[in-house]
CSV table of C-alpha atoms in Angstrom, one decimal:
chain,number,residue,atom,x,y,z
A,29,LEU,CA,-6.6,45.7,62.0
A,30,ASN,CA,-6.7,41.8,61.0
A,31,GLN,CA,-5.4,42.8,57.3
A,32,ILE,CA,-2.4,44.6,58.6
A,33,TYR,CA,-1.4,42.2,61.5
A,34,GLN,CA,-1.5,39.8,58.5
A,35,LEU,CA,0.8,41.7,56.0
A,36,GLN,CA,3.1,42.2,59.0
A,37,SER,CA,3.6,38.5,59.0
A,38,LEU,CA,3.8,38.0,55.5
A,39,LEU,CA,7.6,39.6,55.2
A,40,TYR,CA,8.9,37.1,57.8
A,41,GLY,CA,7.6,34.4,56.0
A,42,HIS,CA,3.9,33.5,57.3
A,43,ALA,CA,0.4,34.2,57.9
A,44,ILE,CA,-0.8,34.8,61.2
A,45,MET,CA,-4.9,35.4,61.2
A,46,TYR,CA,-5.2,38.0,64.1
A,47,ASN,CA,-7.0,36.6,67.0
A,48,PRO,CA,-8.9,39.3,69.7
A,49,SER,CA,-8.0,36.6,72.5
A,50,ASP,CA,-4.6,37.8,72.0
A,51,VAL,CA,-5.1,41.5,72.8
A,52,ASP,CA,-4.2,42.1,76.2
A,53,SER,CA,-7.1,44.1,78.0
A,54,ASP,CA,-5.6,46.4,80.2
A,55,ALA,CA,-3.1,47.3,77.8
A,56,GLY,CA,-4.8,47.4,74.4
A,57,ASP,CA,-1.3,45.4,72.4
A,58,LEU,CA,-1.2,42.2,71.2
A,59,GLN,CA,0.6,40.0,73.0
A,60,GLU,CA,3.7,38.1,71.8
A,61,VAL,CA,3.4,34.9,70.4
A,62,ALA,CA,6.5,32.6,72.3
A,63,MET,CA,5.4,29.2,70.0
A,64,VAL,CA,5.3,28.4,66.4
A,65,ASP,CA,2.7,25.7,67.2
A,66,ASP,CA,0.4,28.3,68.2
A,67,LEU,CA,0.2,29.9,65.0
A,68,VAL,CA,-2.7,29.4,62.9
A,69,VAL,CA,-0.3,28.9,59.3
A,70,THR,CA,-2.2,29.7,56.1
A,71,GLU,CA,0.1,29.7,53.6
A,72,GLU,CA,4.0,29.0,53.2
A,73,LEU,CA,6.9,31.4,51.3
A,74,GLU,CA,9.3,30.9,49.7
A,75,LEU,CA,12.0,34.4,50.2
A,76,GLY,CA,14.9,35.2,47.4
A,77,PRO,CA,18.1,37.0,49.0
A,78,ASP,CA,16.5,40.7,48.0
A,79,ASP,CA,13.3,39.9,50.3
A,80,VAL,CA,15.2,41.5,53.5
A,81,PRO,CA,12.8,41.7,56.4
A,82,PRO,CA,12.8,46.1,57.6
A,83,THR,CA,14.3,47.5,60.2
A,84,ASP,CA,12.4,49.1,63.1
A,85,ASP,CA,12.4,52.6,62.0
A,86,GLU,CA,11.3,51.7,58.2
A,87,ASP,CA,8.7,49.8,59.1
A,88,ASN,CA,5.9,52.5,59.9
A,89,GLU,CA,7.1,53.9,56.5
A,90,SER,CA,6.2,50.8,54.8
A,91,PHE,CA,2.8,49.9,55.8
A,92,ASP,CA,-0.5,52.1,54.5
A,93,PHE,CA,-2.6,52.5,57.3
A,94,GLY,CA,-5.5,53.9,54.7
A,95,GLY,CA,-5.3,57.1,55.4
A,96,VAL,CA,-5.2,56.8,59.8
A,97,GLY,CA,-1.7,58.1,60.3
A,98,GLY,CA,-1.3,58.1,56.8
A,99,ASP,CA,2.4,59.5,56.1
A,100,ASP,CA,2.8,62.0,58.4
A,101,ASP,CA,6.4,62.4,59.7
A,102,ASP,CA,4.4,63.1,62.6
A,103,ASN,CA,2.0,60.1,62.6
A,104,ASP,CA,5.4,57.5,62.2
A,105,ASP,CA,5.4,56.4,65.2
A,106,ASP,CA,1.2,55.8,66.5
A,107,ASP,CA,0.1,53.2,67.1
A,108,PRO,CA,-2.6,52.0,64.5
A,109,MET,CA,-5.1,50.5,67.3
A,110,GLU,CA,-4.6,53.8,69.4
A,111,THR,CA,-4.9,56.2,66.0
A,112,LEU,CA,-7.9,54.4,65.7
A,113,ALA,CA,-9.3,55.3,68.6
A,114,ASN,CA,-8.4,58.4,68.5
A,115,VAL,CA,-10.1,59.5,65.8
A,116,ASN,CA,-13.2,57.5,66.5
A,117,VAL,CA,-13.3,60.0,69.7
A,118,LYS,CA,-12.1,63.1,67.9
A,119,ALA,CA,-16.0,61.6,65.5
A,120,HIS,CA,-17.8,61.1,68.7
A,121,GLU,CA,-16.8,64.7,69.9
A,122,ALA,CA,-17.5,66.5,67.1
A,123,GLU,CA,-20.8,64.8,66.4
A,124,ALA,CA,-21.6,65.8,70.3
A,125,VAL,CA,-20.9,69.1,69.2
A,126,GLY,CA,-22.7,69.7,66.8
A,127,ALA,CA,-25.8,68.6,68.1
A,128,LEU,CA,-25.6,71.0,71.2
A,129,GLU,CA,-28.5,73.5,70.7
A,130,ASP,CA,-27.0,77.1,70.0
A,131,MET,CA,-29.6,78.8,73.3
A,132,SER,CA,-27.2,82.7,72.2
A,133,LYS,CA,-28.9,85.7,71.3
A,134,GLN,CA,-26.7,86.4,69.1
A,135,GLN,CA,-23.2,85.1,67.3
A,136,LEU,CA,-20.1,87.4,66.6
A,137,THR,CA,-17.7,86.1,64.1
A,138,GLU,CA,-15.8,89.3,63.2
A,139,HIS,CA,-12.3,87.4,64.9
A,140,SER,CA,-10.8,85.6,63.2
A,141,GLY,CA,-9.0,83.8,66.6
A,142,PRO,CA,-9.8,82.5,69.9
A,143,VAL,CA,-11.9,85.8,71.6
A,144,PHE,CA,-9.5,86.0,74.8
A,145,ALA,CA,-11.4,89.1,76.9
A,146,VAL,CA,-14.6,90.7,76.9
A,147,ALA,CA,-16.0,94.1,79.0
A,148,VAL,CA,-18.7,95.7,79.7
A,149,SER,CA,-19.3,99.7,80.9
A,150,LYS,CA,-21.2,99.5,83.7
A,151,ALA,CA,-21.5,103.4,83.3
A,152,LYS,CA,-23.3,102.7,79.9
A,153,PRO,CA,-24.4,99.2,80.0
A,154,MET,CA,-25.5,98.6,76.4
A,155,LEU,CA,-21.7,99.2,75.6
A,156,PHE,CA,-19.1,96.4,75.2
A,157,ALA,CA,-16.2,95.3,73.6
A,158,THR,CA,-14.1,91.7,72.4
A,159,GLY,CA,-10.3,91.2,71.6
A,160,GLY,CA,-8.9,88.0,70.5
A,161,GLY,CA,-5.5,86.6,69.1
A,162,ASP,CA,-5.8,87.5,66.1
A,163,ASP,CA,-4.7,90.9,67.2
A,164,VAL,CA,-7.8,93.3,67.2
A,165,ALA,CA,-10.4,94.6,70.0
A,166,TYR,CA,-14.0,95.7,68.7
A,167,LEU,CA,-16.0,97.8,70.1
A,168,TRP,CA,-20.3,97.0,70.5
A,169,GLN,CA,-23.1,98.7,71.2
A,170,ARG,CA,-26.4,96.7,71.9
A,171,ASP,CA,-29.6,98.2,69.7
A,172,GLY,CA,-32.4,96.4,71.7
A,173,ASP,CA,-31.7,93.1,71.0
A,174,VAL,CA,-29.2,92.9,68.7
A,175,ALA,CA,-25.3,94.2,69.1
A,176,VAL,CA,-23.9,95.8,66.2
A,177,LEU,CA,-20.3,96.9,65.5
A,178,LEU,CA,-19.0,100.3,66.0
A,179,SER,CA,-15.5,100.2,66.0
A,180,ARG,CA,-12.5,98.4,65.1
A,181,LEU,CA,-10.3,98.9,67.3
A,182,ALA,CA,-6.6,97.8,65.5
A,183,GLY,CA,-2.9,99.2,66.5
A,184,HIS,CA,-2.2,95.8,68.9
A,185,THR,CA,0.7,93.4,67.3
A,186,GLU,CA,0.3,90.7,68.8
A,187,THR,CA,-2.7,88.8,71.5
A,188,VAL,CA,-5.2,91.5,72.9
A,189,GLY,CA,-5.6,89.3,75.5
A,190,SER,CA,-7.3,92.2,78.8
A,191,LEU,CA,-10.3,94.9,78.0
A,192,ALA,CA,-11.5,97.1,81.1
A,193,PHE,CA,-14.1,100.9,80.5
A,194,SER,CA,-13.3,103.3,82.9
A,195,ALA,CA,-16.1,104.1,85.6
A,196,ASP,CA,-17.6,106.8,83.7
A,197,GLY,CA,-17.9,104.9,80.6
A,198,GLN,CA,-15.8,107.4,78.3
A,199,LEU,CA,-12.4,105.2,78.3
A,200,LEU,CA,-11.9,101.6,76.8
A,201,ALA,CA,-8.6,100.0,77.9
A,202,SER,CA,-6.9,97.1,75.9
A,203,GLY,CA,-3.7,95.1,76.9
A,204,GLY,CA,-2.0,93.6,74.8
A,205,LEU,CA,0.9,90.3,74.5
A,206,ASP,CA,2.8,93.1,72.4
A,207,GLY,CA,3.9,94.7,76.1
A,208,THR,CA,2.0,98.1,75.5
A,209,VAL,CA,-1.4,99.4,76.4
A,210,ARG,CA,-3.8,101.3,74.4
A,211,VAL,CA,-7.1,103.9,75.8
A,212,TRP,CA,-9.4,104.4,73.4
A,213,ASN,CA,-12.7,106.7,73.3
A,214,ALA,CA,-15.2,104.9,74.4
A,215,GLU,CA,-17.7,106.4,71.7
A,216,THR,CA,-15.5,107.1,68.6
A,217,GLY,CA,-12.9,104.3,68.8
A,218,GLN,CA,-10.3,106.5,68.6
A,219,ILE,CA,-6.8,106.5,70.1
A,220,VAL,CA,-6.5,108.8,72.9
A,221,ALA,CA,-3.1,107.1,74.2
A,222,ALA,CA,-0.8,104.3,73.2
A,223,LEU,CA,0.8,103.9,77.1
A,224,GLU,CA,4.4,102.2,77.0
A,225,GLY,CA,6.3,101.1,79.7
A,226,PRO,CA,5.7,97.5,80.9
A,227,THR,CA,9.0,95.6,78.9
A,228,GLN,CA,6.6,92.1,78.3
A,229,ALA,CA,2.9,91.1,77.3
A,230,VAL,CA,0.4,93.5,80.2
A,231,ASN,CA,-1.8,90.4,81.4
A,232,TRP,CA,-4.1,92.1,82.8
A,233,VAL,CA,-5.6,96.2,83.4
A,234,CYS,CA,-8.0,98.0,85.6
A,235,TRP,CA,-9.4,101.2,86.2
A,236,HIS,CA,-10.0,103.1,89.4
A,237,ALA,CA,-13.3,102.8,90.7
A,238,ARG,CA,-13.3,106.7,91.3
A,239,GLY,CA,-11.4,108.6,88.6
A,240,SER,CA,-9.7,107.5,85.4
A,241,VAL,CA,-6.0,105.8,86.7
A,242,LEU,CA,-5.4,103.1,85.4
A,243,LEU,CA,-3.5,100.1,86.6
A,244,ALA,CA,-1.4,97.1,84.6
A,245,GLY,CA,0.4,94.3,85.0
A,246,SER,CA,2.9,92.8,83.2
A,247,GLU,CA,5.0,89.8,82.5
A,248,ASP,CA,8.4,91.8,83.1
A,249,ALA,CA,7.0,91.0,87.0
A,250,THR,CA,6.1,94.8,87.2
A,251,ALA,CA,3.1,96.8,87.5
A,252,TRP,CA,2.3,100.4,86.4
A,253,MET,CA,-0.1,102.8,87.2
A,254,TRP,CA,-0.6,106.1,84.5
A,255,LYS,CA,-3.5,109.1,84.7
A,256,LEU,CA,-5.6,109.6,81.5
A,257,PRO,CA,-6.3,111.1,79.5
A,258,GLU,CA,-2.3,112.8,79.5
A,259,GLY,CA,-0.8,109.3,80.3
A,260,SER,CA,1.9,110.0,82.1
A,261,VAL,CA,3.7,107.8,84.5
A,262,MET,CA,2.0,108.1,88.3
A,263,GLN,CA,3.8,104.3,89.9
A,264,ILE,CA,5.2,101.9,89.0
A,265,PHE,CA,5.1,98.7,91.3
A,266,SER,CA,8.4,96.6,91.1
A,267,ALA,CA,9.4,94.1,93.7
A,268,HIS,CA,7.6,90.5,92.3
A,269,SER,CA,10.4,88.0,90.4
A,270,ALA,CA,8.4,86.4,88.2
A,271,SER,CA,4.9,87.5,86.3
A,272,VAL,CA,2.1,89.5,87.4
A,273,ALA,CA,-0.5,87.6,86.7
A,274,TYR,CA,-3.2,89.5,88.4
A,275,GLY,CA,-4.3,92.7,90.5
A,276,GLY,CA,-6.6,96.0,90.9
A,277,TYR,CA,-7.6,97.9,93.2
A,278,ALA,CA,-8.0,96.6,97.4
A,279,ASN,CA,-9.6,98.2,100.9
A,280,SER,CA,-11.9,100.2,99.3
A,281,GLY,CA,-9.5,101.6,96.3
A,282,ARG,CA,-7.0,103.1,99.1
A,283,SER,CA,-4.6,100.5,98.2
A,284,VAL,CA,-3.1,98.2,95.0
A,285,ILE,CA,-3.1,94.7,95.2
A,286,THR,CA,-1.1,92.6,93.0
A,287,ALA,CA,-0.5,88.6,92.5
A,288,SER,CA,2.5,87.2,90.7
A,289,GLU,CA,3.8,83.4,89.6
A,290,ASP,CA,6.8,84.5,92.0
A,291,GLY,CA,3.9,82.4,95.1
A,292,THR,CA,3.4,86.2,97.1
A,293,VAL,CA,0.2,88.5,97.1
A,294,ARG,CA,1.5,92.1,97.5
A,295,ILE,CA,-0.2,95.2,98.8
A,296,TRP,CA,1.0,98.6,97.6
A,297,ASN,CA,1.3,101.9,99.0
A,298,PRO,CA,-0.1,104.0,95.5
A,299,ARG,CA,1.0,107.4,96.6
A,300,ALA,CA,5.1,105.8,97.8
A,301,GLY,CA,5.3,102.4,95.0
A,302,THR,CA,5.8,100.4,98.7
A,303,VAL,CA,5.0,97.0,100.3
A,304,ASP,CA,3.0,97.5,102.7
A,305,HIS,CA,2.4,93.6,103.4
A,306,CYS,CA,3.6,90.4,101.1
A,307,ILE,CA,1.5,87.0,101.5
A,308,HIS,CA,3.0,83.8,100.2
A,309,ALA,CA,0.8,81.1,98.3
A,310,GLY,CA,2.8,78.7,99.7
A,311,SER,CA,5.9,78.6,101.8
A,312,PRO,CA,9.2,81.2,100.9
A,313,HIS,CA,11.6,78.1,100.3
A,314,GLU,CA,8.6,76.4,98.1
A,315,PRO,CA,6.8,79.3,96.5
A,316,LEU,CA,3.6,78.2,94.7
A,317,GLY,CA,2.3,80.2,91.5
A,318,VAL,CA,-0.8,82.4,92.7
A,319,THR,CA,-3.7,81.5,89.4
A,320,CYS,CA,-6.3,84.1,90.5
A,321,LEU,CA,-7.3,86.9,92.8
A,322,SER,CA,-10.7,89.4,93.9
A,323,ALA,CA,-10.6,91.8,96.5
A,324,HIS,CA,-14.0,92.1,98.0
A,325,PRO,CA,-15.8,95.5,96.5
A,326,THR,CA,-17.0,96.8,99.9
A,327,GLN,CA,-14.7,95.3,102.6
A,328,ALA,CA,-11.1,95.2,103.1
A,329,VAL,CA,-10.8,92.0,102.6
A,330,PHE,CA,-9.5,89.8,99.2
A,331,LEU,CA,-9.3,85.8,98.3
A,332,PHE,CA,-6.6,84.5,96.2
A,333,GLY,CA,-6.4,81.0,94.5
A,334,VAL,CA,-2.9,78.6,94.3
A,335,GLU,CA,-2.3,76.1,91.4
A,336,ASN,CA,-2.5,73.4,93.7
A,337,GLY,CA,-5.7,74.1,94.8
A,338,ALA,CA,-5.4,76.1,98.1
A,339,LEU,CA,-7.8,78.7,98.4
A,340,LYS,CA,-7.0,81.6,101.0
A,341,LEU,CA,-9.0,84.4,102.7
A,342,ALA,CA,-6.6,87.5,103.3
A,343,HIS,CA,-7.1,91.0,104.9
A,344,ALA,CA,-5.5,94.0,103.1
A,345,GLU,CA,-5.1,96.6,106.2
A,346,HIS,CA,-3.0,94.2,108.4
A,347,GLY,CA,-2.1,91.8,105.4
A,348,LYS,CA,-3.0,88.6,107.7
A,349,VAL,CA,-4.7,85.0,105.9
A,350,LEU,CA,-8.1,85.0,107.9
A,351,ALA,CA,-8.4,81.3,106.6
A,352,ALA,CA,-7.3,78.9,104.5
A,353,LEU,CA,-10.3,77.5,102.6
A,354,THR,CA,-10.4,73.6,101.5
A,355,ALA,CA,-11.9,72.0,98.8
A,356,HIS,CA,-10.6,71.8,95.4
A,357,GLU,CA,-8.5,69.4,94.3
A,358,ALA,CA,-7.0,70.9,91.6
A,359,SER,CA,-5.8,74.9,90.6
A,360,VAL,CA,-8.5,77.3,91.3
A,361,GLU,CA,-8.7,79.4,88.4
A,362,SER,CA,-11.3,82.1,89.6
A,363,VAL,CA,-12.8,83.9,92.6
A,364,GLY,CA,-15.0,86.3,94.0
A,365,PHE,CA,-17.8,87.9,96.0
A,366,CYS,CA,-20.9,88.2,96.5
A,367,ASP,CA,-22.3,91.7,97.2
A,368,CYS,CA,-25.5,91.4,99.0
A,369,MET,CA,-24.8,88.2,101.0
A,370,GLN,CA,-21.5,87.2,102.9
A,371,LEU,CA,-21.0,84.6,100.3
A,372,ALA,CA,-17.7,84.0,98.3
A,373,ALA,CA,-17.4,81.4,95.1
A,374,SER,CA,-14.6,79.5,93.5
A,375,ALA,CA,-13.3,77.8,90.8
A,376,GLY,CA,-11.4,75.5,89.6
A,377,MET,CA,-10.2,73.0,87.3
A,378,ASP,CA,-11.4,70.1,89.3
A,379,GLY,CA,-14.9,71.0,88.6
A,380,ARG,CA,-16.0,72.1,91.5
A,381,LEU,CA,-17.7,75.6,91.9
A,382,CYS,CA,-17.6,76.3,95.8
A,383,VAL,CA,-19.8,78.5,97.6
A,384,TRP,CA,-18.4,79.2,101.3
A,385,ASP,CA,-19.9,81.4,104.1
A,386,LEU,CA,-17.9,84.3,104.7
A,387,ASN,CA,-18.7,84.2,108.6
A,388,SER,CA,-17.7,80.7,109.5
A,389,PHE,CA,-15.6,80.0,106.4
A,390,ALA,CA,-17.4,77.4,105.7
A,391,LEU,CA,-18.5,75.2,102.3
A,392,ARG,CA,-21.1,76.1,101.7
A,393,HIS,CA,-22.1,74.2,98.7
A,394,THR,CA,-20.2,72.2,95.5
A,395,CYS,CA,-21.5,73.0,92.1
A,396,MET,CA,-20.1,70.5,90.1
A,397,HIS,CA,-19.3,71.1,86.2
A,398,SER,CA,-18.3,67.6,83.8
A,399,ALA,CA,-14.8,69.8,82.9
A,400,GLY,CA,-12.4,73.0,84.3
A,401,VAL,CA,-14.2,76.1,85.5
A,402,VAL,CA,-12.2,78.9,83.7
A,403,GLU,CA,-14.4,81.9,85.6
A,404,VAL,CA,-17.2,82.5,88.3
A,405,HIS,CA,-18.8,85.8,88.3
A,406,TRP,CA,-22.0,86.9,90.7
A,407,ARG,CA,-25.0,88.5,89.6
A,408,HIS,CA,-25.6,92.2,91.0
A,409,ASP,CA,-27.6,93.0,93.9
A,410,ALA,CA,-28.5,88.5,93.7
A,411,PRO,CA,-26.8,85.5,95.3
A,412,LEU,CA,-26.5,84.5,91.8
A,413,MET,CA,-23.7,83.0,89.8
A,414,LEU,CA,-22.6,82.6,86.4
A,415,SER,CA,-20.0,80.3,85.4
A,416,CYS,CA,-17.9,79.1,82.1
A,417,ALA,CA,-16.0,76.1,81.6
A,418,VAL,CA,-14.1,74.1,79.1
A,419,SER,CA,-17.0,71.5,78.5
A,420,ARG,CA,-17.9,74.7,76.5
A,421,GLU,CA,-21.3,75.4,78.3
A,422,LEU,CA,-22.3,78.6,80.8
A,423,ARG,CA,-24.2,77.8,83.6
A,424,LEU,CA,-26.5,80.0,86.3
A,425,TRP,CA,-26.6,78.6,90.0
A,426,ASP,CA,-28.3,79.5,93.0
A,427,ALA,CA,-25.9,79.6,95.8
A,428,ARG,CA,-28.3,79.7,98.8
A,429,ASN,CA,-29.0,76.0,97.3
A,430,GLY,CA,-26.5,75.1,94.6
A,431,GLU,CA,-29.3,74.7,92.4
A,432,CYS,CA,-28.4,74.7,88.7
A,433,LEU,CA,-31.3,77.3,87.0
A,434,LYS,CA,-29.8,77.3,83.5
A,435,VAL,CA,-27.3,75.7,81.1
A,436,LEU,CA,-26.4,78.1,77.9
A,437,THR,CA,-24.8,76.2,75.0
A,438,GLY,CA,-24.2,77.9,71.7
A,439,HIS,CA,-20.2,77.4,72.0
A,440,ARG,CA,-18.1,75.1,70.0
A,441,ASP,CA,-14.6,75.3,72.4
A,442,THR,CA,-13.5,76.2,75.5
A,443,VAL,CA,-15.0,79.3,77.3
A,444,LEU,CA,-12.8,81.3,78.0
A,445,CYS,CA,-14.1,84.6,79.4
A,446,MET,CA,-17.7,86.3,80.3
A,447,ALA,CA,-19.0,89.9,81.5
A,448,ILE,CA,-22.5,90.4,83.1
A,449,GLY,CA,-24.3,93.6,81.7
A,450,TYR,CA,-27.3,95.1,83.8
A,451,PRO,CA,-29.7,97.8,81.3
A,452,GLU,CA,-32.3,99.3,82.7
A,453,SER,CA,-34.7,96.2,81.4
A,454,GLY,CA,-33.2,93.4,80.9
A,455,VAL,CA,-30.0,91.1,82.1
A,456,TYR,CA,-27.0,90.0,79.2
A,457,VAL,CA,-24.4,88.0,79.4
A,458,VAL,CA,-21.1,88.5,76.5
A,459,SER,CA,-18.5,85.5,76.5
A,460,GLY,CA,-15.9,84.8,74.4
A,461,SER,CA,-14.4,81.2,73.0
A,462,ASP,CA,-12.1,79.4,71.7
A,463,ASP,CA,-13.9,78.9,68.9
A,464,HIS,CA,-13.3,82.1,67.8
A,465,THR,CA,-16.7,83.1,68.4
A,466,ALA,CA,-18.2,85.9,71.2
A,467,ARG,CA,-21.3,85.2,71.9
A,468,VAL,CA,-24.2,87.2,73.5
A,469,TRP,CA,-26.9,85.8,75.7
A,470,CYS,CA,-30.3,86.6,78.1
A,471,LEU,CA,-30.5,86.1,81.3
A,472,ASP,CA,-33.7,87.0,81.7
A,473,VAL,CA,-33.0,86.7,85.9
């Protein structure tokens, strides 16, 4: 840095020695020297008529910062001090990532892009699928502790962003950013139906718990319902004014529920395709986007989170908000219900994983992460939660006391998604990451 400062000064007829005391500790910029007498002149130069100081635009192009900032046009305006600091930070981050122990049972490297979706079959828990930014899904079968690739599911022309197995485990649905839903035979990997209808990206897919009825929500502000395997359209749900970002079945499967970036959650009559109830996340005049949604598996209640950190519990039959739960300071990214205790969980970009008492609506515990939490899932038949985060790890928590029981490291980038499998012996987790891998973990609880 001293050499850079001297070189810049020489072009103006004098050399200035860099003095660390001339650096403002708050802004990090070199302070302007007002008096010539304050300068340390080490050499005087005679300038000729061609020795014209460069203009501000030419200045950055005239110096070689030794590869830091370089001659890349994108970095022409970079402050060398800031650039050096960024390089140093990235080096430390790379060193820290490399030092993480890989605690996964198996690393799956078939994807050539981020893994945005994973799903485990409830009916056949040794069967799971992964989907990614390479426009492909893969079907896997666990053989003991090893996942074996069964099929490469090609056909989407954009990112595969959502996956779901049917209740009987016979079919796998994949939703793509190409606006199509493809349904596959979960044993052979053969295509069963290519469902069309949405005109923009498909955000999610969801099967009914008691039949081969498939729901999907799209960025074109609609949701669609098909009957499989024939692929016939049963209903189109059209009332939202923006992307239908989340959805599924509520009220024990008797209702359809959708949440949108237009700031509303809507409960639908699936036969008539009409809206029974509409709940606003904010005010009708100042809408706030809904960022997550989960319906209770057996009770007629649901939770939804909002981009400003708000969290609301509502009733699916009469459409009334039962409680506004306050704890998060940033977007709530994931919510879910415990199936064995009256507890719920919410996870946000503020690093908080909150445990809520559904009897009193009180906050029971706050489980802190070092970075934003992407998803939270409850372990079946146990008050245990699994979270995945921007900080590259998965964490297992006891919801009764808020204790972190296990930290699972191995991913080299943000963990984007996860799913839990429940075979007869042992519990396992599949996770997908921005590092282009899926990983299999043994939970052992």
